[in-house]
PDB file of C-alpha atoms in Angstrom:
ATOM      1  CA  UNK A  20     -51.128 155.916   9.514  1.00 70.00           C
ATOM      2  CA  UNK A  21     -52.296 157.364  12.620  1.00 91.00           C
ATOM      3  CA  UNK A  22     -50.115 155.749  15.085  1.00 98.00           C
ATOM      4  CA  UNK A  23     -46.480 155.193  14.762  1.00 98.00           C
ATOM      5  CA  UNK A  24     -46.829 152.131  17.520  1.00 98.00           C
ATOM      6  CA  UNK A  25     -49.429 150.080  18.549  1.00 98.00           C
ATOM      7  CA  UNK A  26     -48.430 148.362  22.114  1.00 98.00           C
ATOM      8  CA  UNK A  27     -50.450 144.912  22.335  1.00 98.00           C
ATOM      9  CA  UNK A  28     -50.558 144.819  26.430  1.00 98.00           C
ATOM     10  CA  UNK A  29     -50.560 147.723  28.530  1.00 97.00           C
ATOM     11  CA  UNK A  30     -48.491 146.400  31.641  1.00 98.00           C
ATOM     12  CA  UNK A  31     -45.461 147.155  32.531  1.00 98.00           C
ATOM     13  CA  UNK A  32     -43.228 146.577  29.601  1.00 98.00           C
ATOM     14  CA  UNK A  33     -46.338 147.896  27.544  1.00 98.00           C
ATOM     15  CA  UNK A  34     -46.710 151.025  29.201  1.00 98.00           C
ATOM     16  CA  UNK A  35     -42.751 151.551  29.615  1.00 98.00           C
ATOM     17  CA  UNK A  36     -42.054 151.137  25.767  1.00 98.00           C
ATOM     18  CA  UNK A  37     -45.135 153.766  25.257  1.00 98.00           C
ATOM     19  CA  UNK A  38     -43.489 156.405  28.020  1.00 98.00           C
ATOM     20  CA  UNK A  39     -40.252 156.407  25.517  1.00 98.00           C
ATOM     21  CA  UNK A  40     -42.542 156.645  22.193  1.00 98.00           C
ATOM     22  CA  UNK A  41     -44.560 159.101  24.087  1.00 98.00           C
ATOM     23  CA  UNK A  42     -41.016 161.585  24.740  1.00 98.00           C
ATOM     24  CA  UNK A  43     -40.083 161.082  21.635  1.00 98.00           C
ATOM     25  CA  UNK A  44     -43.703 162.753  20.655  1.00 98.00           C
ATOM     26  CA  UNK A  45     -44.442 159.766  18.559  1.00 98.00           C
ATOM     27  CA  UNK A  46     -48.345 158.641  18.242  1.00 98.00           C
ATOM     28  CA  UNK A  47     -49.062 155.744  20.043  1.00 98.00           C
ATOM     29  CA  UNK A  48     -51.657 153.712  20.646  1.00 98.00           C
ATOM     30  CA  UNK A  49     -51.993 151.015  24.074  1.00 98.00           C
ATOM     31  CA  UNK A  50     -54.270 148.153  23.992  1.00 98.00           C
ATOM     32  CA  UNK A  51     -54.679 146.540  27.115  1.00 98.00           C
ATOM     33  CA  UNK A  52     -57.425 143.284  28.270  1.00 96.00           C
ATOM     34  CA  UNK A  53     -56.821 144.317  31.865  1.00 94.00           C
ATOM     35  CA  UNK A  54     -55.004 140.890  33.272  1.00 95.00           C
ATOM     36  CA  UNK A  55     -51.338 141.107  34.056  1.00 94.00           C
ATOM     37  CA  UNK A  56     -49.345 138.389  35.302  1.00 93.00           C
ATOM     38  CA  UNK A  57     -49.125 140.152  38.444  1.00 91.00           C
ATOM     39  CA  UNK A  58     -52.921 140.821  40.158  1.00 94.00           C
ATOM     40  CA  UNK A  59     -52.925 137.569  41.562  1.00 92.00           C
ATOM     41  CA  UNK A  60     -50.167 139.284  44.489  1.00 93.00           C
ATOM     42  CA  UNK A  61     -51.570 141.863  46.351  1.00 90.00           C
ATOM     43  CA  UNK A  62     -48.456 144.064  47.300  1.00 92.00           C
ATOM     44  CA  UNK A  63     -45.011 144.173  45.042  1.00 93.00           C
ATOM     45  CA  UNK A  64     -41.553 144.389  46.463  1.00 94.00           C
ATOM     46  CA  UNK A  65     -38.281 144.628  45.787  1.00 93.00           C
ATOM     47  CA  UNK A  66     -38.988 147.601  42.962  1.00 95.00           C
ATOM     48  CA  UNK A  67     -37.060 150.951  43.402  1.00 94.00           C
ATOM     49  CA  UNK A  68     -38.854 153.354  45.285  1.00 94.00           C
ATOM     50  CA  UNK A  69     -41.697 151.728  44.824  1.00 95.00           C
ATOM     51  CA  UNK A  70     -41.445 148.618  47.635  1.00 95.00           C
ATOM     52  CA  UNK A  71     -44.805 147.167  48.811  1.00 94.00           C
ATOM     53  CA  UNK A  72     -46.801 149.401  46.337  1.00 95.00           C
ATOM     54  CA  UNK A  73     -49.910 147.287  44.929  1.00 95.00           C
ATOM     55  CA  UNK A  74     -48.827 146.418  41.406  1.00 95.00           C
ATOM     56  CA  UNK A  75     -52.583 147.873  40.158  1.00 95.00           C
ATOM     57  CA  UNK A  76     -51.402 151.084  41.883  1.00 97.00           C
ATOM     58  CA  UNK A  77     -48.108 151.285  39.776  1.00 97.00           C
ATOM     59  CA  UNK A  78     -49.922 151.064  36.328  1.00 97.00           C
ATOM     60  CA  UNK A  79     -53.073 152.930  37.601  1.00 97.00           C
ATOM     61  CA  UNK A  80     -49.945 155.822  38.121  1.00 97.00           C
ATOM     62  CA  UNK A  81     -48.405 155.310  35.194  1.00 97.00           C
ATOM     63  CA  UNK A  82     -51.208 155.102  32.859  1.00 97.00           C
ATOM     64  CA  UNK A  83     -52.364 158.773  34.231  1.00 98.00           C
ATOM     65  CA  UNK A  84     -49.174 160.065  33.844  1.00 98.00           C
ATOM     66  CA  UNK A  85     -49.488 158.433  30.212  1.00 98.00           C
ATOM     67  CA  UNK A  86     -52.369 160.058  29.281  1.00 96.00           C
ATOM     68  CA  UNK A  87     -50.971 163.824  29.856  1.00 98.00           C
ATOM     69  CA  UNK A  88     -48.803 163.203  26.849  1.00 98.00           C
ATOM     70  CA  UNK A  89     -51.057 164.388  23.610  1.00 97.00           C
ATOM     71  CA  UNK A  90     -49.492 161.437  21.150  1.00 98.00           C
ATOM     72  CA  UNK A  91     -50.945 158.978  23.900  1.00 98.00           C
ATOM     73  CA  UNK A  92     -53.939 156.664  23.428  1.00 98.00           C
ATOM     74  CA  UNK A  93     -55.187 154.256  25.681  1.00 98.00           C
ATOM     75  CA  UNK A  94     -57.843 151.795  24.757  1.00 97.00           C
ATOM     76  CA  UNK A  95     -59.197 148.794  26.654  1.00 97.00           C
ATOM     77  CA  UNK A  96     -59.660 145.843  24.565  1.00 97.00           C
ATOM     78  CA  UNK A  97     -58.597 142.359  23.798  1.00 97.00           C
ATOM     79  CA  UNK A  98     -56.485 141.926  20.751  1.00 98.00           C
ATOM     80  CA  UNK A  99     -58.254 139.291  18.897  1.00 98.00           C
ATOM     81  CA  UNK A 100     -56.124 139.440  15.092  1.00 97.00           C
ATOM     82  CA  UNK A 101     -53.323 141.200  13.678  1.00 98.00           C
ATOM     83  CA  UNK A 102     -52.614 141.515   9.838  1.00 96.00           C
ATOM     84  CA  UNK A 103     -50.463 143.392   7.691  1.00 94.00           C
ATOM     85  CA  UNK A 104     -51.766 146.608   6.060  1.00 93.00           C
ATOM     86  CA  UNK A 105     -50.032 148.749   3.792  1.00 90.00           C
ATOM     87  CA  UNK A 106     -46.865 148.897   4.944  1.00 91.00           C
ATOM     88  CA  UNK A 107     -47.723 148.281   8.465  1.00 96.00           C
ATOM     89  CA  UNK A 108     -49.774 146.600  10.731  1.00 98.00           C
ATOM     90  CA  UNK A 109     -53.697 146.382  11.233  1.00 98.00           C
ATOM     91  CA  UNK A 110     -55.052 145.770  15.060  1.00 98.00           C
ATOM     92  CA  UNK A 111     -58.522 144.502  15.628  1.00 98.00           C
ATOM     93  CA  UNK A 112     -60.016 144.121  18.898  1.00 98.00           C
ATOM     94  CA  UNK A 113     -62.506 141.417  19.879  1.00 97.00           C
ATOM     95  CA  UNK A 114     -65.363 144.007  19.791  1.00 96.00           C
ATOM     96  CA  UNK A 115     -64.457 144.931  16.597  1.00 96.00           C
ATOM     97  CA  UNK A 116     -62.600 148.435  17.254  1.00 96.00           C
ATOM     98  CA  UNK A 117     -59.522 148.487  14.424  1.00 96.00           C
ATOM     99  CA  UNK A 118     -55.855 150.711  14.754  1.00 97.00           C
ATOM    100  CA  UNK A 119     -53.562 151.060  11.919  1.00 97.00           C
ATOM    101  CA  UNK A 120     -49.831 151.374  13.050  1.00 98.00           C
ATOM    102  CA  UNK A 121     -46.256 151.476  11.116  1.00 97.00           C
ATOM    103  CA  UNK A 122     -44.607 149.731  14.006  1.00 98.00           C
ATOM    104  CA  UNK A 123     -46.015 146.763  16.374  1.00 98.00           C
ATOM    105  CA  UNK A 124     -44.908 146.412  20.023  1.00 98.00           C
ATOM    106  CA  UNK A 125     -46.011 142.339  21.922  1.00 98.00           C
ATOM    107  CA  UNK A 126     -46.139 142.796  25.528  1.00 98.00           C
ATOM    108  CA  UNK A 127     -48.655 140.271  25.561  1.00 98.00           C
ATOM    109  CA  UNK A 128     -46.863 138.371  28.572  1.00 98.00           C
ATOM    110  CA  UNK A 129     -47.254 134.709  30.065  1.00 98.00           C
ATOM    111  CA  UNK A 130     -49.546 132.402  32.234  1.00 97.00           C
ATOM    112  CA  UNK A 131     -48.438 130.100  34.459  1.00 96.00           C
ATOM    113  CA  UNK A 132     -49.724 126.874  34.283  1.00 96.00           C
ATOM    114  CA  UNK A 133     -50.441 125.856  37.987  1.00 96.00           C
ATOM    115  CA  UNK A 134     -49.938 121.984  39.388  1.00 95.00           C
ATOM    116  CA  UNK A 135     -53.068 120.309  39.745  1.00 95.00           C
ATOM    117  CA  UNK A 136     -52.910 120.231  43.708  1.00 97.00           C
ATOM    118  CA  UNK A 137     -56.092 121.067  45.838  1.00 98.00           C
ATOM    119  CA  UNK A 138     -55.776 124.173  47.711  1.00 98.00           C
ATOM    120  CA  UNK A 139     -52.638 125.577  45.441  1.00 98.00           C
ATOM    121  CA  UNK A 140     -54.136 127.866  42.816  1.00 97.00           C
ATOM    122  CA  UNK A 141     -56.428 130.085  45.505  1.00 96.00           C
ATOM    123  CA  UNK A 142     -53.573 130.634  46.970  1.00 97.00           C
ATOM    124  CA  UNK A 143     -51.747 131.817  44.247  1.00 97.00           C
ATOM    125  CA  UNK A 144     -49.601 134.706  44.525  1.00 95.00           C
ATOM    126  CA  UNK A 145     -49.928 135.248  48.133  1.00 96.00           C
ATOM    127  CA  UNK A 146     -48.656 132.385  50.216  1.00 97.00           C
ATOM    128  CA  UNK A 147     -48.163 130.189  46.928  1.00 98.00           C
ATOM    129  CA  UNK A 148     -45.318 131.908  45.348  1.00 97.00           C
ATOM    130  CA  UNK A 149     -42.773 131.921  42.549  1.00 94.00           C
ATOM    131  CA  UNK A 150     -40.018 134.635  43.325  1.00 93.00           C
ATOM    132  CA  UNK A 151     -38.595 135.135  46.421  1.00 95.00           C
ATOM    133  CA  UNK A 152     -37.170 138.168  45.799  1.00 95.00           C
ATOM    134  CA  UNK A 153     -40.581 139.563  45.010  1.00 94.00           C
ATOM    135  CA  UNK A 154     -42.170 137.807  48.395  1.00 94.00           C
ATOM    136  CA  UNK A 155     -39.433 135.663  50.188  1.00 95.00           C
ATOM    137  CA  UNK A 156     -38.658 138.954  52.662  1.00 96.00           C
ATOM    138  CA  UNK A 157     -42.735 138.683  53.854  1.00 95.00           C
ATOM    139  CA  UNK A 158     -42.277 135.076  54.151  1.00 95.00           C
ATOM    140  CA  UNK A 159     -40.494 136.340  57.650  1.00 92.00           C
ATOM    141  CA  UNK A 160     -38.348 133.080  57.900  1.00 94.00           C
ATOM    142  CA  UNK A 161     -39.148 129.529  59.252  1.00 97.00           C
ATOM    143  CA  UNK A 162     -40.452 126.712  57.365  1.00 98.00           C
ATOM    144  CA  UNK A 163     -40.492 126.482  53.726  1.00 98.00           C
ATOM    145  CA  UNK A 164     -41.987 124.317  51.172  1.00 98.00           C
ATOM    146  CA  UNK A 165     -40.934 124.423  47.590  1.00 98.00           C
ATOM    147  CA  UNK A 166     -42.558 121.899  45.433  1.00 97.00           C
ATOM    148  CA  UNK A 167     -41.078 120.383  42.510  1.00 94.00           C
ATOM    149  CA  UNK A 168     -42.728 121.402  39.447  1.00 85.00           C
ATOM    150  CA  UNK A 169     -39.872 122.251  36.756  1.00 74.00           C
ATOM    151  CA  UNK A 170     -37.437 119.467  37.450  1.00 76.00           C
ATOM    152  CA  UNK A 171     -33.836 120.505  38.012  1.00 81.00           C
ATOM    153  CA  UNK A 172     -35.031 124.280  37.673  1.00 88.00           C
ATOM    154  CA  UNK A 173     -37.049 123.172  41.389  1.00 92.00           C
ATOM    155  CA  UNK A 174     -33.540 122.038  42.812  1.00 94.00           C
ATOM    156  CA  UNK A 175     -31.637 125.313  42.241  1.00 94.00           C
ATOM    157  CA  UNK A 176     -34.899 127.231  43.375  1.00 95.00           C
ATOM    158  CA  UNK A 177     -35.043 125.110  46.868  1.00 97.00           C
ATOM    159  CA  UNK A 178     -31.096 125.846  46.973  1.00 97.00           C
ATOM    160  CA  UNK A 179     -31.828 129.743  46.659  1.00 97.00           C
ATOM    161  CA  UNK A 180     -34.734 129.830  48.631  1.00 97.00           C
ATOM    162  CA  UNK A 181     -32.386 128.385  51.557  1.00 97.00           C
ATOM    163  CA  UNK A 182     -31.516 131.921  52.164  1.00 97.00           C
ATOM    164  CA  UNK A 183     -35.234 132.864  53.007  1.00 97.00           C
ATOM    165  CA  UNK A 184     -35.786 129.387  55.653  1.00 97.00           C
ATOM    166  CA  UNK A 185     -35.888 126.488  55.988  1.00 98.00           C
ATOM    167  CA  UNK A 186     -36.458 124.417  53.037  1.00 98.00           C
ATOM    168  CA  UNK A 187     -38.433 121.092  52.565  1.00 98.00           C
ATOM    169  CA  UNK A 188     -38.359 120.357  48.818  1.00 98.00           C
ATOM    170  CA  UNK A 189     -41.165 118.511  48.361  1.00 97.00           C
ATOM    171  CA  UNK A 190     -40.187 115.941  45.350  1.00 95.00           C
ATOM    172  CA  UNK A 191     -43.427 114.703  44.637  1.00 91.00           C
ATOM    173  CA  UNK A 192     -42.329 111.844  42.535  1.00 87.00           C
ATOM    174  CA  UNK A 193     -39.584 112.823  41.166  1.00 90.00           C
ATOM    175  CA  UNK A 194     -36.224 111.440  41.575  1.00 90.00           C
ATOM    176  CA  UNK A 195     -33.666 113.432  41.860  1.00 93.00           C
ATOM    177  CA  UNK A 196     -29.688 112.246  40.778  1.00 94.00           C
ATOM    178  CA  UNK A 197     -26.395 112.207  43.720  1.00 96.00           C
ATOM    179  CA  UNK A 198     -25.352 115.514  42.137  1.00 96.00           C
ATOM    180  CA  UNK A 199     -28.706 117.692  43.093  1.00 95.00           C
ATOM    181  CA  UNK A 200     -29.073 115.579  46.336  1.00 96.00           C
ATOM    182  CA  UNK A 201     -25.388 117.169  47.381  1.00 97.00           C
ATOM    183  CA  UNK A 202     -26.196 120.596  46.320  1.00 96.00           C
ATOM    184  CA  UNK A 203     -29.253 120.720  48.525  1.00 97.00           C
ATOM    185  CA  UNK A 204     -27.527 118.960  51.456  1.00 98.00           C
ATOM    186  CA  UNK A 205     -24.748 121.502  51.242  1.00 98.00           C
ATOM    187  CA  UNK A 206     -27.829 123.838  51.164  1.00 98.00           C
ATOM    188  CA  UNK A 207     -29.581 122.411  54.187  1.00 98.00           C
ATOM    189  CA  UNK A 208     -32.777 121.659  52.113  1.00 98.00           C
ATOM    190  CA  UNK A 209     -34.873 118.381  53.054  1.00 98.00           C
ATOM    191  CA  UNK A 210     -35.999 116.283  50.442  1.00 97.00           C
ATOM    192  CA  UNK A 211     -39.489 114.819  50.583  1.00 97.00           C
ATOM    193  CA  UNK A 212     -40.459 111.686  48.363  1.00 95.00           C
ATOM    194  CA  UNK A 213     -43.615 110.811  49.667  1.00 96.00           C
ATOM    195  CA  UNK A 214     -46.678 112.751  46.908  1.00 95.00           C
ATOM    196  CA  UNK A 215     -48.196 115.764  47.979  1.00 97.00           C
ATOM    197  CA  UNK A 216     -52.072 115.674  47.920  1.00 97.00           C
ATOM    198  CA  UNK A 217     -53.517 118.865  49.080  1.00 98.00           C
ATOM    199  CA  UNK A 218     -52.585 121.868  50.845  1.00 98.00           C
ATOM    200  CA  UNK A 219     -54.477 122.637  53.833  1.00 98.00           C
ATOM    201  CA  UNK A 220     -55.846 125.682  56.142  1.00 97.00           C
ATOM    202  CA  UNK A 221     -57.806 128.195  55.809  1.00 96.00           C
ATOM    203  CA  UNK A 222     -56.853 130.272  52.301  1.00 95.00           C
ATOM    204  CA  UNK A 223     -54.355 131.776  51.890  1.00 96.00           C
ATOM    205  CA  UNK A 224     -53.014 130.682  55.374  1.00 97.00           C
ATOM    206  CA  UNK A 225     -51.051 127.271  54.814  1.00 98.00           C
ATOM    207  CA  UNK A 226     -51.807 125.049  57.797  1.00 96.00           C
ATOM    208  CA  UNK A 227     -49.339 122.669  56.356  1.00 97.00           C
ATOM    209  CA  UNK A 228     -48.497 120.142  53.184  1.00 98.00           C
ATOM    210  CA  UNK A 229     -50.989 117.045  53.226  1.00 98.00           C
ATOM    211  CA  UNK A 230     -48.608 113.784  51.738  1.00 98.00           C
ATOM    212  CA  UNK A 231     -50.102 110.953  50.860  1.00 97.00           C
ATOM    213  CA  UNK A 232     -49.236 108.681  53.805  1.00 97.00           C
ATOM    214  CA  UNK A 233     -51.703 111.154  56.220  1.00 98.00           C
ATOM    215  CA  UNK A 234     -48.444 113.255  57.269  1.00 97.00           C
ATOM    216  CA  UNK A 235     -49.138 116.972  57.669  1.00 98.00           C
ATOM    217  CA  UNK A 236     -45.625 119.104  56.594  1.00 98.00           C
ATOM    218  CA  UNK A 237     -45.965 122.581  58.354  1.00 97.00           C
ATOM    219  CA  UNK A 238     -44.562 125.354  55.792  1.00 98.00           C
ATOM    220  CA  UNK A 239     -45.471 129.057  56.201  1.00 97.00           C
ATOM    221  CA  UNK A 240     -45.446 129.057  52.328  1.00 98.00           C
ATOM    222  CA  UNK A 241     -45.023 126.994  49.564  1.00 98.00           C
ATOM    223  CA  UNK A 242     -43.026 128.173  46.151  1.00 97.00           C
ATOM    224  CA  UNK A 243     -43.674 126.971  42.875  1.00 96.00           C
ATOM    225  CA  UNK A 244     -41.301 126.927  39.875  1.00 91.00           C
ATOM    226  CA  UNK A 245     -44.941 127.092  37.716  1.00 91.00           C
ATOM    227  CA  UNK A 246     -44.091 126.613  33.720  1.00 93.00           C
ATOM    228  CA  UNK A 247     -45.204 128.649  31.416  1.00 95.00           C
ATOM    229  CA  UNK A 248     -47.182 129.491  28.425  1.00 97.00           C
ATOM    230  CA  UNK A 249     -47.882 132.584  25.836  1.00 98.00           C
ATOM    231  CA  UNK A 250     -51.031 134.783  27.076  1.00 97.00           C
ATOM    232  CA  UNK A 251     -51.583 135.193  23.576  1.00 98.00           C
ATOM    233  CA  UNK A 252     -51.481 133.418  20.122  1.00 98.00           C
ATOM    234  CA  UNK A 253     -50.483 137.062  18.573  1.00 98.00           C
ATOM    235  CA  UNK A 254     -46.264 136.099  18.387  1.00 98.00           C
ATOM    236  CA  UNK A 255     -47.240 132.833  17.009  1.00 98.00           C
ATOM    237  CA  UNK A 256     -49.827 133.770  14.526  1.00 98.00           C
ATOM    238  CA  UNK A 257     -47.711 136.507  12.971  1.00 98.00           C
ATOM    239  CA  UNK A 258     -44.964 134.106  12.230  1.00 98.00           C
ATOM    240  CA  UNK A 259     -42.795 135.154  14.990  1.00 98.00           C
ATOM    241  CA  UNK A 260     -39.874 132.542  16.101  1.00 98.00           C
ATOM    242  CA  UNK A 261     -39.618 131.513  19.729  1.00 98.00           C
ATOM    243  CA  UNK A 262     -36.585 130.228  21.300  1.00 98.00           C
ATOM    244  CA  UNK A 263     -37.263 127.518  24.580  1.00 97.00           C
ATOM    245  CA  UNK A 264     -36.692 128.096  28.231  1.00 95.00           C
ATOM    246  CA  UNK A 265     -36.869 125.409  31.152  1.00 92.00           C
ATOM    247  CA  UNK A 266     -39.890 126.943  32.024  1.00 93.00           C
ATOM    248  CA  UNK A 267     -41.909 127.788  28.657  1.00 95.00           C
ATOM    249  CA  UNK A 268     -40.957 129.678  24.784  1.00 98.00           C
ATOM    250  CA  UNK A 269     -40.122 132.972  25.109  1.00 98.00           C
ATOM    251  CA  UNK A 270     -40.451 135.530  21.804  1.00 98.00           C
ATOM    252  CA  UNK A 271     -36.939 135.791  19.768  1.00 98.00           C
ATOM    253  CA  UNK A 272     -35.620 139.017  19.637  1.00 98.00           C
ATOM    254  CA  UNK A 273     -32.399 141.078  19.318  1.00 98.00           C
ATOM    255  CA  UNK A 274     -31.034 143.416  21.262  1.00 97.00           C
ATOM    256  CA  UNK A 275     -33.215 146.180  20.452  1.00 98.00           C
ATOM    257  CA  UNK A 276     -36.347 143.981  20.986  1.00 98.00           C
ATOM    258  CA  UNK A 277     -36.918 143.174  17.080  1.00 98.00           C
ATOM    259  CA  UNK A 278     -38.451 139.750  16.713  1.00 98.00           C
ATOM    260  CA  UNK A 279     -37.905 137.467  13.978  1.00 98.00           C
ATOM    261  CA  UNK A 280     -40.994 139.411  11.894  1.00 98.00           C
ATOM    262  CA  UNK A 281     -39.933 142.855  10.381  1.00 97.00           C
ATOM    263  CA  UNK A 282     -41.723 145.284  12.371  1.00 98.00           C
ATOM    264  CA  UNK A 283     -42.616 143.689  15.323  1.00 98.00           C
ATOM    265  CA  UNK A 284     -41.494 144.179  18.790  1.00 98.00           C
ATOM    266  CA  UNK A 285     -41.633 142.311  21.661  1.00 98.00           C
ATOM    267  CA  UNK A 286     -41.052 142.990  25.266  1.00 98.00           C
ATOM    268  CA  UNK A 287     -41.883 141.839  29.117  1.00 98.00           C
ATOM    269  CA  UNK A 288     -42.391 138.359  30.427  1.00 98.00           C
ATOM    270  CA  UNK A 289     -43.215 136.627  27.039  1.00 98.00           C
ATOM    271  CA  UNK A 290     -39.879 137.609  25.301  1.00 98.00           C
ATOM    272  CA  UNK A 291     -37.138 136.916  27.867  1.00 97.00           C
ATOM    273  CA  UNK A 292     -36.515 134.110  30.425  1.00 94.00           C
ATOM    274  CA  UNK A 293     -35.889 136.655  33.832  1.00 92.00           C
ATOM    275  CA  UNK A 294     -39.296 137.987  34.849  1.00 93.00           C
ATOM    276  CA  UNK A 295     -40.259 140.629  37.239  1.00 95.00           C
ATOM    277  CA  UNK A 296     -41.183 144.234  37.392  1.00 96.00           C
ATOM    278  CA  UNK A 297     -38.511 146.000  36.472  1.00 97.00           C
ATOM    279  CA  UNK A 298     -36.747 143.439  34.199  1.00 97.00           C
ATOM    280  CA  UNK A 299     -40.216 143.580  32.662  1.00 98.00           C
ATOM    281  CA  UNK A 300     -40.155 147.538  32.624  1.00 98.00           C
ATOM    282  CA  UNK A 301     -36.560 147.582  31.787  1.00 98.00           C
ATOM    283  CA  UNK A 302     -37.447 145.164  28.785  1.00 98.00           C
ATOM    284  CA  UNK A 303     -39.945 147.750  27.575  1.00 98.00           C
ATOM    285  CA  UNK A 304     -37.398 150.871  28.058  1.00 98.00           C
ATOM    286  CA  UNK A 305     -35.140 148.892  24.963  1.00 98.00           C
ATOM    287  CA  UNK A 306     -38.016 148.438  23.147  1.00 98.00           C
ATOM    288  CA  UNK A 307     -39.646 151.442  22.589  1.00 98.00           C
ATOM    289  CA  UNK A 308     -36.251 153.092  21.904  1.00 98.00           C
ATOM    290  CA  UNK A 309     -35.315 150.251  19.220  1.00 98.00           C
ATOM    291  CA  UNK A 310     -38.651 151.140  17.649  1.00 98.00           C
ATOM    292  CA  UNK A 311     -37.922 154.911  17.360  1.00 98.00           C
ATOM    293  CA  UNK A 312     -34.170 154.386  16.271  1.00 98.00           C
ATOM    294  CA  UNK A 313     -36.134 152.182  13.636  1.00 98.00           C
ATOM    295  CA  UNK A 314     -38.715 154.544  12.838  1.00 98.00           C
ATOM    296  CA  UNK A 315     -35.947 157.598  12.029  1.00 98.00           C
ATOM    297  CA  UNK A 316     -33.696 155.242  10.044  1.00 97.00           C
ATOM    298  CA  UNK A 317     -36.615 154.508   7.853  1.00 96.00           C
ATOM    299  CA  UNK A 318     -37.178 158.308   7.575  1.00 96.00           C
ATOM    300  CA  UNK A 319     -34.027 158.831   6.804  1.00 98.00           C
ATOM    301  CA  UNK A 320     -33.642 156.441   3.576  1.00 96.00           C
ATOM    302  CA  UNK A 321     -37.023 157.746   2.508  1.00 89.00           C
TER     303      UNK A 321
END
């Protein structure tokens, strides 16, 4: 075959688990469709020696440092179907380009499925957040909205983000029990019952949290503990298991990044529950080196 990987997603888990491949002077073939998780955020922090670096910038880097390695190709492309072929895997694209590979890497990541609240999703990813230790630093202090979205997953995220302001947890109908109501006490974090119903200012500034008695809740920024879904059918459509999070499935795999489908890898956002840039980079690390352990033992017993 001419590739010993092909790496569905060429983000940062994608292009990490191709770096290893690519020392290991494996061929390798990256597919990406040009939409990570990240690009709604205009600066990244909180990555080693990389703080406040544009996430585009980072895999603009990495993907010409990529392509100085002669196993390396890069192709743009949306994976539309996988299927097995002779022994290993065959990759179309939606344009009708095909890649043969031995091994299969999923770094297909996530979407997050927004609330349905006016003013929310243009603000996504710059003064709508999810991770304060990605953006909580900028944030600079003050007033704080989180708004619960993931049930008790929203109370210890308004109990963390205590750290970063102060926190109005806006409840928006849901009730929370005596035990959550004295963690965010002990926390300092105010509990608002009364519905949200827009967000207002001019984007992405956040004048302040419209409720639906006519109140307006100042907050400097508003996080959001968004669930999840796959970016992709790929995982699913191969047969791959998933195991649940409170926030969305994640792939199955081991500890080498295996899922449950012989020959198929999975890193990044959409196989673990802990998401940022270097878990997600991290994640990619183990799985291009489980694939080449893989690869050689096969050698071997041949």
């Amino acid at each position: 075959m001419p590739y010993d990987a092909v790496i569905v997603g060429g983000s940062f888990a994608g292009l990490s688990a191709a770096m290893q491949l690519a020392r290991a002077r494996r061929p390798v073939l990256v597919i990406d469709a040009g939409q990570p998780r990240n690009r709604f955020a205009s600066h990244s922090h909180g990555v080693l020696a990389l703080d406040g670096r544009a996430g585009g910038d980072i895999l603009d880097e990495t993907r010409t440092q990529l392509a100085r390695y002669p196993t390396v190709s890069l192709l743009t492309g949306e994976v539309a179907q996988i299927e097995a072929w002779d022994g290993g895997f065959r990759v179309e694209t939606s344009d009708g380009q095909r890649a043969e590979g031995r091994r299969l890497v999923l770094a297909t990541g996530i979407t997050d499925i927004l609330p349905d609240v006016p003013g929310l999703t243009p603000r996504w990813g710059k003064t709508v957040l999810h991770c304060p230790y990605c953006h909580g630093y900028e944030v600079g202090g003050g007033p704080i909205g989180v708004l619960a979205a993931a049930g008790p997953l929203s109370v210890h995220q308004a109990s963390l983000i205590a750290d970063w302001g102060e926190v109005t947890l806006f409840a928006n109908g849901v009730d929370f029990d005596q035990a959550a109501r004295t963690v965010l006490a002990r926390r300092s974090v105010a509990i608002e019952p009364v519905p949200v119903v827009a967000i207002e200012g001019a984007a992405p500034v956040i004048d302040g949290i419209r409720l639906g008695d006519g109140r307006l809740v100042a907050v400097k920024a508003l996080f959001v503990a968004a669930p999840n879904r796959m970016a992709s059918g790929l995982a699913a459509a191969l047969g791959c298991a998933f195991d649940q999070t409170p926030l969305g499935a994640i792939i199955r795999t081991d500890s080498s990044k295996l899922t449950t489908v012989p020959g198929v890898y999975a890193a990044g956002d959409a196989a673990r529950a802990m998401a940022n840039i270097t878990f997600a980079a991290a994640d990619g690390v183990q799985a291009g080196l489980g694939l080449h352990h893989q690869l050689i033992a096969e050698e071997v017993a041949a």
